[in-house]
mmCIF file of C-alpha atoms in Angstrom:
data_model
loop_
_atom_site.group_PDB
_atom_site.id
_atom_site.type_symbol
_atom_site.label_atom_id
_atom_site.label_comp_id
_atom_site.label_asym_id
_atom_site.label_seq_id
_atom_site.Cartn_x
_atom_site.Cartn_y
_atom_site.Cartn_z
ATOM 1 C CA UNK A 4 -0.239 -0.069 -0.697
ATOM 2 C CA UNK A 5 1.325 3.141 -0.939
ATOM 3 C CA UNK A 6 2.537 5.505 1.541
ATOM 4 C CA UNK A 7 1.693 9.880 1.233
ATOM 5 C CA UNK A 8 3.728 12.259 3.328
ATOM 6 C CA UNK A 9 0.485 13.530 5.170
ATOM 7 C CA UNK A 10 0.604 10.309 7.007
ATOM 8 C CA UNK A 11 3.237 10.957 8.318
ATOM 9 C CA UNK A 12 4.285 14.265 8.902
ATOM 10 C CA UNK A 13 3.988 16.933 11.523
ATOM 11 C CA UNK A 14 0.811 18.992 10.538
ATOM 12 C CA UNK A 15 0.463 22.646 11.431
ATOM 13 C CA UNK A 16 4.107 23.464 11.131
ATOM 14 C CA UNK A 17 5.031 26.755 13.719
ATOM 15 C CA UNK A 18 6.156 29.440 11.903
ATOM 16 C CA UNK A 19 7.645 32.649 12.097
ATOM 17 C CA UNK A 20 7.947 35.954 10.420
ATOM 18 C CA UNK A 21 12.239 36.748 9.117
ATOM 19 C CA UNK A 22 12.574 39.238 11.877
ATOM 20 C CA UNK A 23 12.057 37.181 14.746
ATOM 21 C CA UNK A 24 15.217 37.083 16.804
ATOM 22 C CA UNK A 25 16.805 33.513 17.383
ATOM 23 C CA UNK A 26 16.562 33.761 20.805
ATOM 24 C CA UNK A 27 12.333 33.940 20.788
ATOM 25 C CA UNK A 28 12.370 30.743 17.712
ATOM 26 C CA UNK A 29 15.074 28.720 20.457
ATOM 27 C CA UNK A 30 12.453 29.593 23.434
ATOM 28 C CA UNK A 31 10.084 28.509 20.831
ATOM 29 C CA UNK A 32 11.366 25.571 20.001
ATOM 30 C CA UNK A 33 11.937 24.720 24.403
ATOM 31 C CA UNK A 34 8.656 25.174 24.638
ATOM 32 C CA UNK A 35 6.302 23.685 22.190
ATOM 33 C CA UNK A 36 9.724 20.480 21.776
ATOM 34 C CA UNK A 37 10.580 21.325 18.581
ATOM 35 C CA UNK A 38 13.896 21.022 16.762
ATOM 36 C CA UNK A 39 12.551 22.959 13.457
ATOM 37 C CA UNK A 40 10.509 26.412 12.586
ATOM 38 C CA UNK A 41 9.334 27.795 9.553
ATOM 39 C CA UNK A 42 10.060 30.697 8.596
ATOM 40 C CA UNK A 43 7.352 32.584 6.350
ATOM 41 C CA UNK A 44 6.880 36.291 4.946
ATOM 42 C CA UNK A 45 2.800 36.108 5.321
ATOM 43 C CA UNK A 46 1.732 32.989 3.794
ATOM 44 C CA UNK A 47 5.391 32.393 1.268
ATOM 45 C CA UNK A 48 7.661 30.243 2.647
ATOM 46 C CA UNK A 49 11.410 31.908 3.151
ATOM 47 C CA UNK A 50 13.309 29.624 4.782
ATOM 48 C CA UNK A 51 13.204 26.764 7.283
ATOM 49 C CA UNK A 52 15.444 27.104 10.941
ATOM 50 C CA UNK A 53 16.592 24.514 13.123
ATOM 51 C CA UNK A 54 17.499 23.489 16.733
ATOM 52 C CA UNK A 55 21.260 22.950 14.637
ATOM 53 C CA UNK A 56 20.712 26.405 12.409
ATOM 54 C CA UNK A 57 20.446 28.402 15.392
ATOM 55 C CA UNK A 58 23.555 27.047 16.868
ATOM 56 C CA UNK A 59 25.589 26.901 13.952
ATOM 57 C CA UNK A 60 24.735 30.367 12.176
ATOM 58 C CA UNK A 61 23.690 32.802 14.863
ATOM 59 C CA UNK A 62 25.588 31.304 19.100
ATOM 60 C CA UNK A 63 28.736 29.625 17.359
ATOM 61 C CA UNK A 64 29.360 33.311 14.932
ATOM 62 C CA UNK A 65 29.255 35.509 18.316
ATOM 63 C CA UNK A 66 25.886 36.875 17.628
ATOM 64 C CA UNK A 67 23.468 38.907 20.137
ATOM 65 C CA UNK A 68 20.305 35.893 20.466
ATOM 66 C CA UNK A 69 18.172 38.963 21.283
ATOM 67 C CA UNK A 70 18.906 40.704 17.968
ATOM 68 C CA UNK A 71 20.188 38.265 15.228
ATOM 69 C CA UNK A 72 17.174 38.026 13.541
ATOM 70 C CA UNK A 73 15.523 34.517 12.236
ATOM 71 C CA UNK A 74 16.420 35.160 8.619
ATOM 72 C CA UNK A 75 20.201 35.833 9.175
ATOM 73 C CA UNK A 76 20.326 31.960 10.658
ATOM 74 C CA UNK A 77 18.128 29.875 8.454
ATOM 75 C CA UNK A 78 18.599 27.631 5.605
ATOM 76 C CA UNK A 79 16.388 29.812 2.607
ATOM 77 C CA UNK A 80 17.910 27.342 -0.266
ATOM 78 C CA UNK A 81 14.678 25.245 0.135
ATOM 79 C CA UNK A 82 13.386 21.509 -1.687
ATOM 80 C CA UNK A 83 9.401 20.927 -0.508
ATOM 81 C CA UNK A 84 7.392 18.238 -1.536
ATOM 82 C CA UNK A 85 3.575 18.160 -0.879
ATOM 83 C CA UNK A 86 1.380 16.475 1.443
ATOM 84 C CA UNK A 87 -0.293 13.909 -1.539
ATOM 85 C CA UNK A 88 3.604 12.789 -2.495
ATOM 86 C CA UNK A 89 4.286 9.061 -2.259
ATOM 87 C CA UNK A 90 6.300 8.531 1.275
ATOM 88 C CA UNK A 91 9.572 7.545 -1.665
ATOM 89 C CA UNK A 92 9.413 11.234 -3.062
ATOM 90 C CA UNK A 93 10.066 12.554 0.851
ATOM 91 C CA UNK A 94 12.994 9.808 1.088
ATOM 92 C CA UNK A 95 14.436 10.564 -2.325
ATOM 93 C CA UNK A 96 14.376 14.245 -1.830
ATOM 94 C CA UNK A 97 16.198 13.819 1.176
ATOM 95 C CA UNK A 98 18.588 11.635 -0.293
ATOM 96 C CA UNK A 99 19.665 13.958 -3.237
ATOM 97 C CA UNK A 100 19.719 17.502 -1.041
ATOM 98 C CA UNK A 101 21.452 15.824 1.943
ATOM 99 C CA UNK A 102 18.595 16.788 5.197
ATOM 100 C CA UNK A 103 17.281 15.216 7.257
ATOM 101 C CA UNK A 104 13.235 17.704 7.404
ATOM 102 C CA UNK A 105 11.617 18.889 4.434
ATOM 103 C CA UNK A 106 8.863 21.448 4.441
ATOM 104 C CA UNK A 107 5.334 19.633 3.629
ATOM 105 C CA UNK A 108 3.565 22.494 0.869
ATOM 106 C CA UNK A 109 0.014 22.704 -0.677
ATOM 107 C CA UNK A 110 -0.384 23.545 -4.287
ATOM 108 C CA UNK A 111 -0.573 26.839 -3.562
ATOM 109 C CA UNK A 112 2.884 26.786 -1.998
ATOM 110 C CA UNK A 113 1.413 27.242 1.402
ATOM 111 C CA UNK A 114 3.554 25.212 4.770
ATOM 112 C CA UNK A 115 1.412 22.764 5.496
ATOM 113 C CA UNK A 116 3.979 20.512 7.401
ATOM 114 C CA UNK A 117 7.410 19.314 7.845
ATOM 115 C CA UNK A 118 8.502 15.505 7.392
ATOM 116 C CA UNK A 119 11.539 14.766 9.159
ATOM 117 C CA UNK A 120 13.895 11.715 8.719
ATOM 118 C CA UNK A 121 12.540 10.376 11.867
ATOM 119 C CA UNK A 122 9.386 10.541 10.507
ATOM 120 C CA UNK A 123 9.890 7.943 8.235
ATOM 121 C CA UNK A 124 12.084 5.853 10.503
ATOM 122 C CA UNK A 125 9.241 5.803 12.954
ATOM 123 C CA UNK A 126 6.928 4.452 9.370
ATOM 124 C CA UNK A 127 9.429 2.506 8.080
ATOM 125 C CA UNK A 128 11.350 0.596 10.130
ATOM 126 C CA UNK A 129 10.173 1.339 13.684
ATOM 127 C CA UNK A 130 12.512 -1.024 14.755
ATOM 128 C CA UNK A 131 15.411 0.642 14.049
ATOM 129 C CA UNK A 132 17.639 2.702 16.345
ATOM 130 C CA UNK A 133 16.788 5.577 14.880
ATOM 131 C CA UNK A 134 12.890 5.031 14.524
ATOM 132 C CA UNK A 135 13.319 3.946 18.435
ATOM 133 C CA UNK A 136 15.283 6.974 19.166
ATOM 134 C CA UNK A 137 12.491 9.428 17.370
ATOM 135 C CA UNK A 138 9.144 7.361 18.702
ATOM 136 C CA UNK A 139 11.205 8.020 22.335
ATOM 137 C CA UNK A 140 9.556 10.758 24.567
ATOM 138 C CA UNK A 141 13.411 13.152 24.853
ATOM 139 C CA UNK A 142 13.771 13.991 27.957
ATOM 140 C CA UNK A 143 13.017 16.969 30.010
#
């Protein structure tokens, strides 16, 4: 049975405007227990920022977390998938572009979700180490 991205994605992703501070985004990630946030101007997807992006592109560069904007830390060269795409397509996109998370957009390119490597591991091989880790509830 063919599975689609919509079956495994995280729906209703958190989004922020590009001028949001990295400190605000870091707190959002902590409070919501998430590792990535989409950056959008209105309904236009502009980028994705991960917890690693915040560390490597903002904190490690010595930027003031309250003054550095998420636009300065996000990945802007995005690849996306649609909610009705087969999971095989999501896997191929991740492999080809060496990414761990891919925004899911509708036909008008509005963000509707995020699919992660962990989501795919849980679905395709729940007994694997990555599937176990991804399914586990994080320690608070």
